[in-house]
Structures are given as structure tokens and as C-alpha cells.
Amino acid sequence: RRMFTNVEMDNSTGVAVIKMNSPPVNSLSLEFLTEFAINMEKLEMDRGCRGVILTSSVPRIFSAGLDITEMYGKTPEHCGAFWRAVQEMWLKLYGSSMITIAAINGSSPAGGCLMAISCDYRIMTDYPKYSIGLNETKLGIVAPFWFKDTMINCIGNRATEHSLQLGLQYNPPEALKVGLVDQLETEDKLMTTASSVMSQWLAIPDHARQITKSMMRKPIIDQLLRQREADVQNFVKFITKDSIQKSLQMYMEMLKQKKG
Ligand code: CO8
């Protein structure tokens, strides 16, 4: 069976590193998301694991976001199963009681950005060509309320409104300025900086930090849990529309042409 992520647990520090490893772009397929959620669940159950650093082993790319081919030309049943896996990934990551740090070593559009902003802290490689943001409107699709609320909790209401309507992608200095990332670092020092930030967070008693984290995040999580199936149905109804399928097709063609 193919592995999409690589998990390395350091028992001396209680910190796991999850490296996304699904070339060419770490797109989040149904299988990728399922494996990711299982990994998070295992780490959550492991009492020795207190923190997770999320990064990529694909050069220049953190994650290209949701795998567009999972939403194009698929049956409503498939789209529904896919969306449940997207929800599960977010519930596990945003709701994690562990310390989560994103070491963003490449571009991180849409679902990739969601993963990053679901962590507790973000450090991004200061390379001008990398970008991060929720660009859904550019594909003619709409980020659901829990993507929006995750972003609001990170950068505030006004910046989110601006960012989401225009589908903005920020380069590292812009991302730092708007608060989408907390810190920039050179490529070679990214992981050591992530580890030293992790040490600062590990110095706080877990129970106090966990209750505080939950207090901040529980309202949005509960909102999705209350209407999880309706959120799936909304997605399926939206994504299977002819006009939306057409937008996705055009976007995929644009991605391919840009290469040639
Ligand atoms: N899904 C599937 N395939 C992808 C994706 C993706 N998200 N991104 C790239 N690919 C494919 C490309 O088509 C290309 O395929 P091929 O080799 O067959 O032509 C291959 O991966 C490599 O891509 P690039 O040549 O573009 O690689 P670059 O290194 O030049 O660029 C980028 C990498 C920056 C990641 C670029 O590929 C990119 O911008 N990708 C699109 C990212 C994007 O817009 N993702 C949005 C996905 S939607 C989402 O995550 C949230 C949806 C919320 C749901 C809304 C409810 C309705």
C-alpha cells in the first residue's frame, strides 16, 4: 500500500514530525486524507506524544490543497465520502490537544493553507516565490464556513473578508504582515527553528494549554459537528452542479497550460 505521509516520533522530546510525501504536489486525495486522520488519531492516543510538526518532503510545495480530481467527474457518493474525509482531517488537526506547528516549506494554496492555519503556530520559508492563502474563489468555488472561521481565528474578520473574496495568495513577507504565518525562516534553519519554538510551547503545562486551546476552538468545531451531514450534502449539491464542474475543468486546463 502506498504511504502518503511519513511519521517520525522522537521519544526523548515527545515530538512527532509528519512529513507529507505525495509527489508531485501533496494534493489531498481521499486516501491521503484518510491516512492523515489515522496518523493524527494514533499520535493523539500516544500519551508520550505532546507535539507535532507538520511539514513536506516534496520540494517547493507544502500542499496544493484538495485533490481537484476527487471533485471532478465523480459520483455524488464519491464526493460525499471525499468531503467527510476533508472534515475528518480538519477535526483531527484543528481539534488536536497536541501542540501543532506547521513548518511551511513551500507553496500552500487552499486546503494546504487550511492545514497550516489549523495548527497552533506557523513558520514559513522566506522564499519569494512561495505563496499561501485560501484561493477558492479563483476556482469558482466557495470555502465553507469552517474554513472561513479557521481563517478568522487566525487573521481576524476584515483581513479574512478581503482575503476570501479575492482568493488572495500571499508571498511570505505579505503572509507574515497579515498574520497568516507567525515567523519566516531560511530553508536550512526551518526545522531547527520549528523545534525551538516547540520547546517554548512544551514548557507550558499541557492541561492548562489544552483547556485554553479548546476554549478558543470548540465553538467552530461544535458548529461543524452539529451539522456535519448537512455540510456534506451542501458540498455534494454544489460541487456536482454543471457550472461548477465546468469551472473546475477550466481551472485544471489552466494548470496544465501554464506548464507548457
Ligand atoms: N489537485 C490535483 N492535481 C493538482 C493540484 C490539485 N490541487 N495541484 C496541482 N495538480 C497537478 C497539476 O495539474 C500537474 O499535473 P500534470 O503534471 O498532470 O500536468 C501537477 O499536479 C503539477 O502541478 P504544477 O505543474 O502546477 O506544479 P508547480 O510546481 O508549477 O505548482 C502549485 C505547484 C503552486 C501547487 C500549483 O500546482 C497550483 O497552484 N495548484 C493548484 C492549487 C489549488 O488551487 N488548489 C485548490 C484545490 S481546492 C481546495 O483545496 C479547497 C476546496 C474547498 C471546497 C469548496 C467547496 C465547494
PDB file of C-alpha atoms and ligand atoms in Angstrom:
ATOM      1  CA  ARG A   1       0.000   0.000   0.000  1.00  0.00           C
ATOM      2  CA  ARG A   2       1.204   3.477  -0.831  1.00  0.00           C
ATOM      3  CA  MET A   3       2.115   5.811   2.022  1.00  0.00           C
ATOM      4  CA  PHE A   4       1.303   9.489   1.668  1.00  0.00           C
ATOM      5  CA  THR A   5       2.903  10.714   4.856  1.00  0.00           C
ATOM      6  CA  ASN A   6       5.918   9.793   6.875  1.00  0.00           C
ATOM      7  CA  VAL A   7       5.691   9.992  10.679  1.00  0.00           C
ATOM      8  CA  GLU A   8       8.806  10.134  12.838  1.00  0.00           C
ATOM      9  CA  MET A   9       8.326  10.086  16.588  1.00  0.00           C
ATOM     10  CA  ASP A  10      11.134  11.299  18.863  1.00  0.00           C
ATOM     11  CA  ASN A  11      10.501   9.644  22.219  1.00  0.00           C
ATOM     12  CA  SER A  12      13.086  11.769  24.010  1.00  0.00           C
ATOM     13  CA  THR A  13      11.220  15.012  23.231  1.00  0.00           C
ATOM     14  CA  GLY A  14       7.673  13.711  22.774  1.00  0.00           C
ATOM     15  CA  VAL A  15       7.518  15.414  19.377  1.00  0.00           C
ATOM     16  CA  ALA A  16       6.453  13.765  16.124  1.00  0.00           C
ATOM     17  CA  VAL A  17       7.283  15.103  12.680  1.00  0.00           C
ATOM     18  CA  ILE A  18       4.713  14.415   9.971  1.00  0.00           C
ATOM     19  CA  LYS A  19       6.180  14.831   6.508  1.00  0.00           C
ATOM     20  CA  MET A  20       3.714  14.953   3.666  1.00  0.00           C
ATOM     21  CA  ASN A  21       5.203  12.896   0.886  1.00  0.00           C
ATOM     22  CA  SER A  22       2.872  12.599  -2.069  1.00  0.00           C
ATOM     23  CA  PRO A  23       4.605  13.979  -5.173  1.00  0.00           C
ATOM     24  CA  PRO A  24       4.205  15.939  -7.311  1.00  0.00           C
ATOM     25  CA  VAL A  25       2.241  18.413  -5.132  1.00  0.00           C
ATOM     26  CA  ASN A  26       0.924  16.722  -1.952  1.00  0.00           C
ATOM     27  CA  SER A  27      -2.632  17.097  -3.190  1.00  0.00           C
ATOM     28  CA  LEU A  28      -5.115  15.878  -0.599  1.00  0.00           C
ATOM     29  CA  SER A  29      -6.828  12.835  -2.079  1.00  0.00           C
ATOM     30  CA  LEU A  30      -9.377  10.694  -0.247  1.00  0.00           C
ATOM     31  CA  GLU A  31      -6.633   8.168   0.550  1.00  0.00           C
ATOM     32  CA  PHE A  32      -4.186  10.850   1.677  1.00  0.00           C
ATOM     33  CA  LEU A  33      -6.748  12.439   3.986  1.00  0.00           C
ATOM     34  CA  THR A  34      -7.771   9.082   5.434  1.00  0.00           C
ATOM     35  CA  GLU A  35      -4.169   8.162   6.192  1.00  0.00           C
ATOM     36  CA  PHE A  36      -3.537  11.607   7.686  1.00  0.00           C
ATOM     37  CA  ALA A  37      -6.538  11.357  10.035  1.00  0.00           C
ATOM     38  CA  ILE A  38      -5.455   7.870  11.184  1.00  0.00           C
ATOM     39  CA  ASN A  39      -1.928   9.145  11.887  1.00  0.00           C
ATOM     40  CA  MET A  40      -3.281  12.064  13.901  1.00  0.00           C
ATOM     41  CA  GLU A  41      -5.557   9.745  15.858  1.00  0.00           C
ATOM     42  CA  LYS A  42      -2.653   7.402  16.680  1.00  0.00           C
ATOM     43  CA  LEU A  43      -0.463  10.278  17.866  1.00  0.00           C
ATOM     44  CA  GLU A  44      -3.354  11.696  19.896  1.00  0.00           C
ATOM     45  CA  MET A  45      -3.738   8.339  21.688  1.00  0.00           C
ATOM     46  CA  ASP A  46       0.006   8.074  22.310  1.00  0.00           C
ATOM     47  CA  ARG A  47       0.464   9.591  25.771  1.00  0.00           C
ATOM     48  CA  GLY A  48       4.156  10.092  25.043  1.00  0.00           C
ATOM     49  CA  CYS A  49       3.404  12.405  22.116  1.00  0.00           C
ATOM     50  CA  ARG A  50       2.852  16.058  23.078  1.00  0.00           C
ATOM     51  CA  GLY A  51       3.601  17.887  19.860  1.00  0.00           C
ATOM     52  CA  VAL A  52       3.501  17.559  16.093  1.00  0.00           C
ATOM     53  CA  ILE A  53       5.481  19.408  13.446  1.00  0.00           C
ATOM     54  CA  LEU A  54       3.755  19.272  10.068  1.00  0.00           C
ATOM     55  CA  THR A  55       5.934  19.741   7.000  1.00  0.00           C
ATOM     56  CA  SER A  56       6.526  18.459   3.470  1.00  0.00           C
ATOM     57  CA  SER A  57       9.210  16.356   1.863  1.00  0.00           C
ATOM     58  CA  VAL A  58       8.164  17.483  -1.623  1.00  0.00           C
ATOM     59  CA  PRO A  59      10.473  20.295  -2.791  1.00  0.00           C
ATOM     60  CA  ARG A  60       8.826  23.736  -3.119  1.00  0.00           C
ATOM     61  CA  ILE A  61       5.362  22.516  -2.141  1.00  0.00           C
ATOM     62  CA  PHE A  62       3.762  22.261   1.298  1.00  0.00           C
ATOM     63  CA  SER A  63       0.435  21.068  -0.134  1.00  0.00           C
ATOM     64  CA  ALA A  64      -1.544  22.015  -3.253  1.00  0.00           C
ATOM     65  CA  GLY A  65      -4.764  21.575  -1.268  1.00  0.00           C
ATOM     66  CA  LEU A  66      -7.627  19.285  -2.089  1.00  0.00           C
ATOM     67  CA  ASP A  67      -7.070  16.938  -4.980  1.00  0.00           C
ATOM     68  CA  ILE A  68      -9.213  18.526  -7.673  1.00  0.00           C
ATOM     69  CA  THR A  69      -9.571  15.209  -9.488  1.00  0.00           C
ATOM     70  CA  GLU A  70     -11.528  13.897  -6.457  1.00  0.00           C
ATOM     71  CA  MET A  71     -14.183  16.554  -7.140  1.00  0.00           C
ATOM     72  CA  TYR A  72     -14.302  16.418 -10.924  1.00  0.00           C
ATOM     73  CA  GLY A  73     -16.469  13.943 -12.844  1.00  0.00           C
ATOM     74  CA  LYS A  74     -17.137  11.863  -9.725  1.00  0.00           C
ATOM     75  CA  THR A  75     -20.404  10.412  -8.423  1.00  0.00           C
ATOM     76  CA  PRO A  76     -22.286  12.208  -5.617  1.00  0.00           C
ATOM     77  CA  GLU A  77     -21.425   9.233  -3.366  1.00  0.00           C
ATOM     78  CA  HIS A  78     -17.725   9.650  -4.045  1.00  0.00           C
ATOM     79  CA  CYS A  79     -17.894  13.409  -3.487  1.00  0.00           C
ATOM     80  CA  GLY A  80     -19.696  12.792  -0.193  1.00  0.00           C
ATOM     81  CA  ALA A  81     -17.079  10.316   1.027  1.00  0.00           C
ATOM     82  CA  PHE A  82     -14.334  12.711  -0.037  1.00  0.00           C
ATOM     83  CA  TRP A  83     -15.883  15.621   1.847  1.00  0.00           C
ATOM     84  CA  ARG A  84     -16.291  13.542   5.034  1.00  0.00           C
ATOM     85  CA  ALA A  85     -12.549  12.827   4.826  1.00  0.00           C
ATOM     86  CA  VAL A  86     -11.798  16.556   4.447  1.00  0.00           C
ATOM     87  CA  GLN A  87     -13.932  17.266   7.528  1.00  0.00           C
ATOM     88  CA  GLU A  88     -12.191  14.486   9.459  1.00  0.00           C
ATOM     89  CA  MET A  89      -8.719  15.828   8.607  1.00  0.00           C
ATOM     90  CA  TRP A  90      -9.727  19.269   9.901  1.00  0.00           C
ATOM     91  CA  LEU A  91     -11.473  17.941  13.029  1.00  0.00           C
ATOM     92  CA  LYS A  92      -8.368  15.929  13.942  1.00  0.00           C
ATOM     93  CA  LEU A  93      -5.924  18.747  13.248  1.00  0.00           C
ATOM     94  CA  TYR A  94      -7.844  21.801  14.466  1.00  0.00           C
ATOM     95  CA  GLY A  95      -9.200  19.856  17.440  1.00  0.00           C
ATOM     96  CA  SER A  96      -5.905  18.258  18.397  1.00  0.00           C
ATOM     97  CA  SER A  97      -4.926  18.521  22.049  1.00  0.00           C
ATOM     98  CA  MET A  98      -1.261  18.278  20.989  1.00  0.00           C
ATOM     99  CA  ILE A  99       0.887  21.289  20.121  1.00  0.00           C
ATOM    100  CA  THR A 100       0.823  21.595  16.338  1.00  0.00           C
ATOM    101  CA  ILE A 101       3.387  23.612  14.405  1.00  0.00           C
ATOM    102  CA  ALA A 102       3.377  23.993  10.626  1.00  0.00           C
ATOM    103  CA  ALA A 103       6.832  24.250   9.049  1.00  0.00           C
ATOM    104  CA  ILE A 104       5.676  25.577   5.691  1.00  0.00           C
ATOM    105  CA  ASN A 105       8.486  24.789   3.279  1.00  0.00           C
ATOM    106  CA  GLY A 106       6.686  25.578   0.043  1.00  0.00           C
ATOM    107  CA  SER A 107       3.500  26.829  -1.553  1.00  0.00           C
ATOM    108  CA  SER A 108       0.335  26.200   0.331  1.00  0.00           C
ATOM    109  CA  PRO A 109      -2.881  27.122  -1.507  1.00  0.00           C
ATOM    110  CA  ALA A 110      -6.453  26.349  -0.424  1.00  0.00           C
ATOM    111  CA  GLY A 111      -6.629  23.091   1.558  1.00  0.00           C
ATOM    112  CA  GLY A 112      -2.865  23.355   2.138  1.00  0.00           C
ATOM    113  CA  CYS A 113      -3.426  26.745   3.734  1.00  0.00           C
ATOM    114  CA  LEU A 114      -6.292  25.272   5.790  1.00  0.00           C
ATOM    115  CA  MET A 115      -3.924  22.651   7.209  1.00  0.00           C
ATOM    116  CA  ALA A 116      -1.387  25.328   8.109  1.00  0.00           C
ATOM    117  CA  ILE A 117      -3.895  27.671   9.781  1.00  0.00           C
ATOM    118  CA  SER A 118      -5.341  24.735  11.711  1.00  0.00           C
ATOM    119  CA  CYS A 119      -2.023  24.413  13.548  1.00  0.00           C
ATOM    120  CA  ASP A 120      -1.079  26.412  16.667  1.00  0.00           C
ATOM    121  CA  TYR A 121       1.901  28.173  15.104  1.00  0.00           C
ATOM    122  CA  ARG A 122       3.276  28.690  11.594  1.00  0.00           C
ATOM    123  CA  ILE A 123       6.821  29.199  10.342  1.00  0.00           C
ATOM    124  CA  MET A 124       7.296  29.676   6.611  1.00  0.00           C
ATOM    125  CA  THR A 125      10.399  29.522   4.444  1.00  0.00           C
ATOM    126  CA  ASP A 126      11.257  33.031   3.320  1.00  0.00           C
ATOM    127  CA  TYR A 127      11.397  32.309  -0.399  1.00  0.00           C
ATOM    128  CA  PRO A 128       9.626  34.949  -2.519  1.00  0.00           C
ATOM    129  CA  LYS A 129       8.023  32.511  -4.972  1.00  0.00           C
ATOM    130  CA  TYR A 130       6.157  30.537  -2.304  1.00  0.00           C
ATOM    131  CA  SER A 131       2.600  31.547  -1.570  1.00  0.00           C
ATOM    132  CA  ILE A 132      -0.143  30.736   0.886  1.00  0.00           C
ATOM    133  CA  GLY A 133      -3.845  31.567   1.015  1.00  0.00           C
ATOM    134  CA  LEU A 134      -7.411  30.400   0.563  1.00  0.00           C
ATOM    135  CA  ASN A 135      -7.800  30.922  -3.188  1.00  0.00           C
ATOM    136  CA  GLU A 136     -11.109  29.038  -3.604  1.00  0.00           C
ATOM    137  CA  THR A 137     -12.988  31.888  -5.310  1.00  0.00           C
ATOM    138  CA  LYS A 138     -10.373  31.862  -8.068  1.00  0.00           C
ATOM    139  CA  LEU A 139     -11.521  28.316  -8.918  1.00  0.00           C
ATOM    140  CA  GLY A 140     -15.148  29.482  -8.839  1.00  0.00           C
ATOM    141  CA  ILE A 141     -15.787  27.570  -5.633  1.00  0.00           C
ATOM    142  CA  VAL A 142     -16.565  28.724  -2.116  1.00  0.00           C
ATOM    143  CA  ALA A 143     -14.637  27.953   1.059  1.00  0.00           C
ATOM    144  CA  PRO A 144     -17.129  26.551   3.593  1.00  0.00           C
ATOM    145  CA  PHE A 145     -17.889  28.280   6.909  1.00  0.00           C
ATOM    146  CA  TRP A 146     -15.361  26.264   8.900  1.00  0.00           C
ATOM    147  CA  PHE A 147     -12.525  27.209   6.506  1.00  0.00           C
ATOM    148  CA  LYS A 148     -13.657  30.830   6.897  1.00  0.00           C
ATOM    149  CA  ASP A 149     -13.879  30.623  10.690  1.00  0.00           C
ATOM    150  CA  THR A 150     -10.468  28.968  10.946  1.00  0.00           C
ATOM    151  CA  MET A 151      -9.056  31.886   8.971  1.00  0.00           C
ATOM    152  CA  ILE A 152     -10.924  34.470  11.073  1.00  0.00           C
ATOM    153  CA  ASN A 153      -9.448  32.919  14.219  1.00  0.00           C
ATOM    154  CA  CYS A 154      -6.033  33.334  12.646  1.00  0.00           C
ATOM    155  CA  ILE A 155      -6.062  36.761  10.958  1.00  0.00           C
ATOM    156  CA  GLY A 156      -9.317  38.447  12.036  1.00  0.00           C
ATOM    157  CA  ASN A 157     -12.542  39.371  10.327  1.00  0.00           C
ATOM    158  CA  ARG A 158     -11.598  42.178   7.952  1.00  0.00           C
ATOM    159  CA  ALA A 159      -8.459  40.509   6.602  1.00  0.00           C
ATOM    160  CA  THR A 160     -10.417  37.274   6.112  1.00  0.00           C
ATOM    161  CA  GLU A 161     -13.204  39.021   4.222  1.00  0.00           C
ATOM    162  CA  HIS A 162     -10.702  40.697   1.914  1.00  0.00           C
ATOM    163  CA  SER A 163      -8.628  37.579   1.517  1.00  0.00           C
ATOM    164  CA  LEU A 164     -11.512  35.187   0.845  1.00  0.00           C
ATOM    165  CA  GLN A 165     -13.464  37.330  -1.600  1.00  0.00           C
ATOM    166  CA  LEU A 166     -10.411  37.937  -3.767  1.00  0.00           C
ATOM    167  CA  GLY A 167      -8.958  34.453  -3.217  1.00  0.00           C
ATOM    168  CA  LEU A 168      -5.663  36.102  -2.253  1.00  0.00           C
ATOM    169  CA  GLN A 169      -2.401  34.202  -2.195  1.00  0.00           C
ATOM    170  CA  TYR A 170       0.307  35.876  -0.103  1.00  0.00           C
ATOM    171  CA  ASN A 171       4.068  35.657  -0.537  1.00  0.00           C
ATOM    172  CA  PRO A 172       5.983  35.051   2.721  1.00  0.00           C
ATOM    173  CA  PRO A 173       6.514  38.715   3.772  1.00  0.00           C
ATOM    174  CA  GLU A 174       2.849  39.510   2.996  1.00  0.00           C
ATOM    175  CA  ALA A 175       1.694  36.399   4.859  1.00  0.00           C
ATOM    176  CA  LEU A 176       3.733  37.499   7.878  1.00  0.00           C
ATOM    177  CA  LYS A 177       2.299  41.009   7.717  1.00  0.00           C
ATOM    178  CA  VAL A 178      -1.328  39.860   7.579  1.00  0.00           C
ATOM    179  CA  GLY A 179      -0.688  37.280  10.338  1.00  0.00           C
ATOM    180  CA  LEU A 180      -1.258  34.194   8.220  1.00  0.00           C
ATOM    181  CA  VAL A 181       2.163  32.991   9.366  1.00  0.00           C
ATOM    182  CA  ASP A 182       3.896  33.853  12.640  1.00  0.00           C
ATOM    183  CA  GLN A 183       7.510  33.789  11.568  1.00  0.00           C
ATOM    184  CA  LEU A 184       9.744  33.495   8.481  1.00  0.00           C
ATOM    185  CA  GLU A 185      12.919  31.463   8.346  1.00  0.00           C
ATOM    186  CA  THR A 186      15.539  30.432   5.794  1.00  0.00           C
ATOM    187  CA  GLU A 187      15.126  26.993   4.262  1.00  0.00           C
ATOM    188  CA  ASP A 188      18.131  25.489   6.087  1.00  0.00           C
ATOM    189  CA  LYS A 189      17.008  26.688   9.530  1.00  0.00           C
ATOM    190  CA  LEU A 190      13.282  25.972   9.192  1.00  0.00           C
ATOM    191  CA  MET A 191      13.184  22.685  11.100  1.00  0.00           C
ATOM    192  CA  THR A 192      15.573  23.722  13.880  1.00  0.00           C
ATOM    193  CA  THR A 193      13.519  26.880  14.413  1.00  0.00           C
ATOM    194  CA  ALA A 194      10.330  24.799  14.475  1.00  0.00           C
ATOM    195  CA  SER A 195      11.911  22.581  17.147  1.00  0.00           C
ATOM    196  CA  SER A 196      12.969  25.507  19.287  1.00  0.00           C
ATOM    197  CA  VAL A 197       9.500  27.087  19.050  1.00  0.00           C
ATOM    198  CA  MET A 198       8.112  23.690  20.020  1.00  0.00           C
ATOM    199  CA  SER A 199      10.309  23.689  23.151  1.00  0.00           C
ATOM    200  CA  GLN A 200       8.790  27.008  24.230  1.00  0.00           C
ATOM    201  CA  TRP A 201       5.281  25.567  23.877  1.00  0.00           C
ATOM    202  CA  LEU A 202       6.291  22.317  25.618  1.00  0.00           C
ATOM    203  CA  ALA A 203       7.336  24.345  28.665  1.00  0.00           C
ATOM    204  CA  ILE A 204       3.670  25.187  29.361  1.00  0.00           C
ATOM    205  CA  PRO A 205       1.751  22.613  31.425  1.00  0.00           C
ATOM    206  CA  ASP A 206      -0.270  20.525  28.953  1.00  0.00           C
ATOM    207  CA  HIS A 207      -3.574  20.583  30.835  1.00  0.00           C
ATOM    208  CA  ALA A 208      -3.693  24.390  31.055  1.00  0.00           C
ATOM    209  CA  ARG A 209      -2.674  24.842  27.427  1.00  0.00           C
ATOM    210  CA  GLN A 210      -5.112  22.187  26.199  1.00  0.00           C
ATOM    211  CA  ILE A 211      -8.101  23.667  28.033  1.00  0.00           C
ATOM    212  CA  THR A 212      -7.185  27.104  26.692  1.00  0.00           C
ATOM    213  CA  LYS A 213      -6.854  25.796  23.132  1.00  0.00           C
ATOM    214  CA  SER A 214     -10.160  24.012  23.372  1.00  0.00           C
ATOM    215  CA  MET A 215     -11.856  27.151  24.738  1.00  0.00           C
ATOM    216  CA  MET A 216     -10.699  29.065  21.670  1.00  0.00           C
ATOM    217  CA  ARG A 217     -11.573  26.413  19.082  1.00  0.00           C
ATOM    218  CA  LYS A 218     -14.524  24.414  20.424  1.00  0.00           C
ATOM    219  CA  PRO A 219     -17.277  26.743  19.186  1.00  0.00           C
ATOM    220  CA  ILE A 220     -16.359  26.253  15.494  1.00  0.00           C
ATOM    221  CA  ILE A 221     -15.701  22.552  15.916  1.00  0.00           C
ATOM    222  CA  ASP A 222     -19.074  22.067  17.608  1.00  0.00           C
ATOM    223  CA  GLN A 223     -20.768  24.028  14.861  1.00  0.00           C
ATOM    224  CA  LEU A 224     -19.467  21.605  12.241  1.00  0.00           C
ATOM    225  CA  LEU A 225     -20.232  18.546  14.390  1.00  0.00           C
ATOM    226  CA  ARG A 226     -23.838  19.721  14.795  1.00  0.00           C
ATOM    227  CA  GLN A 227     -24.369  19.939  11.046  1.00  0.00           C
ATOM    228  CA  ARG A 228     -21.796  17.602   9.659  1.00  0.00           C
ATOM    229  CA  GLU A 229     -24.123  15.681   7.360  1.00  0.00           C
ATOM    230  CA  ALA A 230     -25.810  18.857   6.111  1.00  0.00           C
ATOM    231  CA  ASP A 231     -22.347  20.239   5.320  1.00  0.00           C
ATOM    232  CA  VAL A 232     -21.631  17.084   3.279  1.00  0.00           C
ATOM    233  CA  GLN A 233     -24.931  17.423   1.402  1.00  0.00           C
ATOM    234  CA  ASN A 234     -24.228  21.124   0.723  1.00  0.00           C
ATOM    235  CA  PHE A 235     -20.848  20.284  -0.708  1.00  0.00           C
ATOM    236  CA  VAL A 236     -22.162  17.464  -2.889  1.00  0.00           C
ATOM    237  CA  LYS A 237     -25.013  19.601  -4.238  1.00  0.00           C
ATOM    238  CA  PHE A 238     -22.650  22.471  -5.011  1.00  0.00           C
ATOM    239  CA  ILE A 239     -19.734  20.558  -6.483  1.00  0.00           C
ATOM    240  CA  THR A 240     -21.820  18.361  -8.791  1.00  0.00           C
ATOM    241  CA  LYS A 241     -23.504  21.354 -10.479  1.00  0.00           C
ATOM    242  CA  ASP A 242     -22.707  21.589 -14.195  1.00  0.00           C
ATOM    243  CA  SER A 243     -21.482  25.171 -13.868  1.00  0.00           C
ATOM    244  CA  ILE A 244     -19.115  24.285 -11.020  1.00  0.00           C
ATOM    245  CA  GLN A 245     -17.818  21.207 -12.839  1.00  0.00           C
ATOM    246  CA  LYS A 246     -17.130  23.476 -15.808  1.00  0.00           C
ATOM    247  CA  SER A 247     -15.157  25.906 -13.599  1.00  0.00           C
ATOM    248  CA  LEU A 248     -13.069  23.055 -12.191  1.00  0.00           C
ATOM    249  CA  GLN A 249     -12.385  21.749 -15.679  1.00  0.00           C
ATOM    250  CA  MET A 250     -11.250  25.184 -16.865  1.00  0.00           C
ATOM    251  CA  TYR A 251      -9.043  25.593 -13.818  1.00  0.00           C
ATOM    252  CA  MET A 252      -7.382  22.214 -14.385  1.00  0.00           C
ATOM    253  CA  GLU A 253      -6.776  23.089 -18.038  1.00  0.00           C
ATOM    254  CA  MET A 254      -5.259  26.379 -16.943  1.00  0.00           C
ATOM    255  CA  LEU A 255      -2.889  24.491 -14.576  1.00  0.00           C
ATOM    256  CA  LYS A 256      -1.769  22.229 -17.407  1.00  0.00           C
ATOM    257  CA  GLN A 257      -1.318  25.079 -19.941  1.00  0.00           C
ATOM    258  CA  LYS A 258       0.746  27.128 -17.522  1.00  0.00           C
ATOM    259  CA  LYS A 259       3.287  24.280 -17.663  1.00  0.00           C
ATOM    260  CA  GLY A 260       3.717  24.004 -21.424  1.00  0.00           C
TER     261      GLY A 260
HETATM  262  N1  CO8 B   1      -5.312  18.680  -7.339  1.00  0.00           N
HETATM  263  C1  CO8 B   1      -4.975  17.802  -8.318  1.00  0.00           C
HETATM  264  N2  CO8 B   1      -3.910  17.964  -9.125  1.00  0.00           N
HETATM  265  C2  CO8 B   1      -3.128  19.045  -8.939  1.00  0.00           C
HETATM  266  C3  CO8 B   1      -3.424  20.003  -7.938  1.00  0.00           C
HETATM  267  C4  CO8 B   1      -4.585  19.793  -7.108  1.00  0.00           C
HETATM  268  N3  CO8 B   1      -4.932  20.634  -6.147  1.00  0.00           N
HETATM  269  N4  CO8 B   1      -2.496  20.976  -7.982  1.00  0.00           N
HETATM  270  C5  CO8 B   1      -1.647  20.635  -8.987  1.00  0.00           C
HETATM  271  N5  CO8 B   1      -2.020  19.471  -9.549  1.00  0.00           N
HETATM  272  C6  CO8 B   1      -1.343  18.760 -10.647  1.00  0.00           C
HETATM  273  C7  CO8 B   1      -1.176  19.616 -11.889  1.00  0.00           C
HETATM  274  O1  CO8 B   1      -2.334  19.600 -12.687  1.00  0.00           O
HETATM  275  C8  CO8 B   1       0.008  18.957 -12.540  1.00  0.00           C
HETATM  276  O2  CO8 B   1      -0.462  17.775 -13.176  1.00  0.00           O
HETATM  277  P1  CO8 B   1       0.226  17.249 -14.553  1.00  0.00           P
HETATM  278  O3  CO8 B   1       1.655  17.014 -14.211  1.00  0.00           O
HETATM  279  O4  CO8 B   1      -0.540  16.016 -14.863  1.00  0.00           O
HETATM  280  O5  CO8 B   1       0.030  18.345 -15.549  1.00  0.00           O
HETATM  281  C9  CO8 B   1       0.875  18.536 -11.365  1.00  0.00           C
HETATM  282  O6  CO8 B   1      -0.023  18.465 -10.229  1.00  0.00           O
HETATM  283  C10 CO8 B   1       1.982  19.507 -11.039  1.00  0.00           C
HETATM  284  O7  CO8 B   1       1.438  20.815 -10.913  1.00  0.00           O
HETATM  285  P2  CO8 B   1       2.169  22.126 -11.468  1.00  0.00           P
HETATM  286  O8  CO8 B   1       2.829  21.837 -12.772  1.00  0.00           O
HETATM  287  O9  CO8 B   1       1.192  23.247 -11.452  1.00  0.00           O
HETATM  288  O10 CO8 B   1       3.313  22.326 -10.360  1.00  0.00           O
HETATM  289  P3  CO8 B   1       4.019  23.690  -9.923  1.00  0.00           P
HETATM  290  O11 CO8 B   1       5.165  23.258  -9.075  1.00  0.00           O
HETATM  291  O12 CO8 B   1       4.277  24.580 -11.080  1.00  0.00           O
HETATM  292  O13 CO8 B   1       2.941  24.443  -9.000  1.00  0.00           O
HETATM  293  C11 CO8 B   1       1.251  24.598  -7.299  1.00  0.00           C
HETATM  294  C12 CO8 B   1       2.516  23.879  -7.814  1.00  0.00           C
HETATM  295  C13 CO8 B   1       1.585  26.018  -6.878  1.00  0.00           C
HETATM  296  C14 CO8 B   1       0.742  23.805  -6.100  1.00  0.00           C
HETATM  297  C15 CO8 B   1       0.208  24.612  -8.443  1.00  0.00           C
HETATM  298  O14 CO8 B   1       0.088  23.310  -8.957  1.00  0.00           O
HETATM  299  C16 CO8 B   1      -1.145  25.078  -8.025  1.00  0.00           C
HETATM  300  O15 CO8 B   1      -1.378  26.255  -7.845  1.00  0.00           O
HETATM  301  N6  CO8 B   1      -2.110  24.119  -7.907  1.00  0.00           N
HETATM  302  C17 CO8 B   1      -3.486  24.407  -7.672  1.00  0.00           C
HETATM  303  C18 CO8 B   1      -3.715  24.586  -6.232  1.00  0.00           C
HETATM  304  C19 CO8 B   1      -5.156  24.909  -5.966  1.00  0.00           C
HETATM  305  O16 CO8 B   1      -5.720  25.866  -6.465  1.00  0.00           O
HETATM  306  N7  CO8 B   1      -5.795  24.068  -5.149  1.00  0.00           N
HETATM  307  C20 CO8 B   1      -7.136  24.279  -4.805  1.00  0.00           C
HETATM  308  C21 CO8 B   1      -7.800  22.977  -4.502  1.00  0.00           C
HETATM  309  S1  CO8 B   1      -9.423  23.280  -3.835  1.00  0.00           S
HETATM  310  C22 CO8 B   1      -9.227  23.224  -2.140  1.00  0.00           C
HETATM  311  O17 CO8 B   1      -8.212  22.854  -1.636  1.00  0.00           O
HETATM  312  C23 CO8 B   1     -10.333  23.632  -1.232  1.00  0.00           C
HETATM  313  C24 CO8 B   1     -11.667  23.459  -1.814  1.00  0.00           C
HETATM  314  C25 CO8 B   1     -12.735  23.775  -0.816  1.00  0.00           C
HETATM  315  C26 CO8 B   1     -14.050  23.171  -1.223  1.00  0.00           C
HETATM  316  C27 CO8 B   1     -15.006  24.199  -1.640  1.00  0.00           C
HETATM  317  C28 CO8 B   1     -16.442  23.709  -1.506  1.00  0.00           C
HETATM  318  C29 CO8 B   1     -17.176  23.747  -2.804  1.00  0.00           C
END
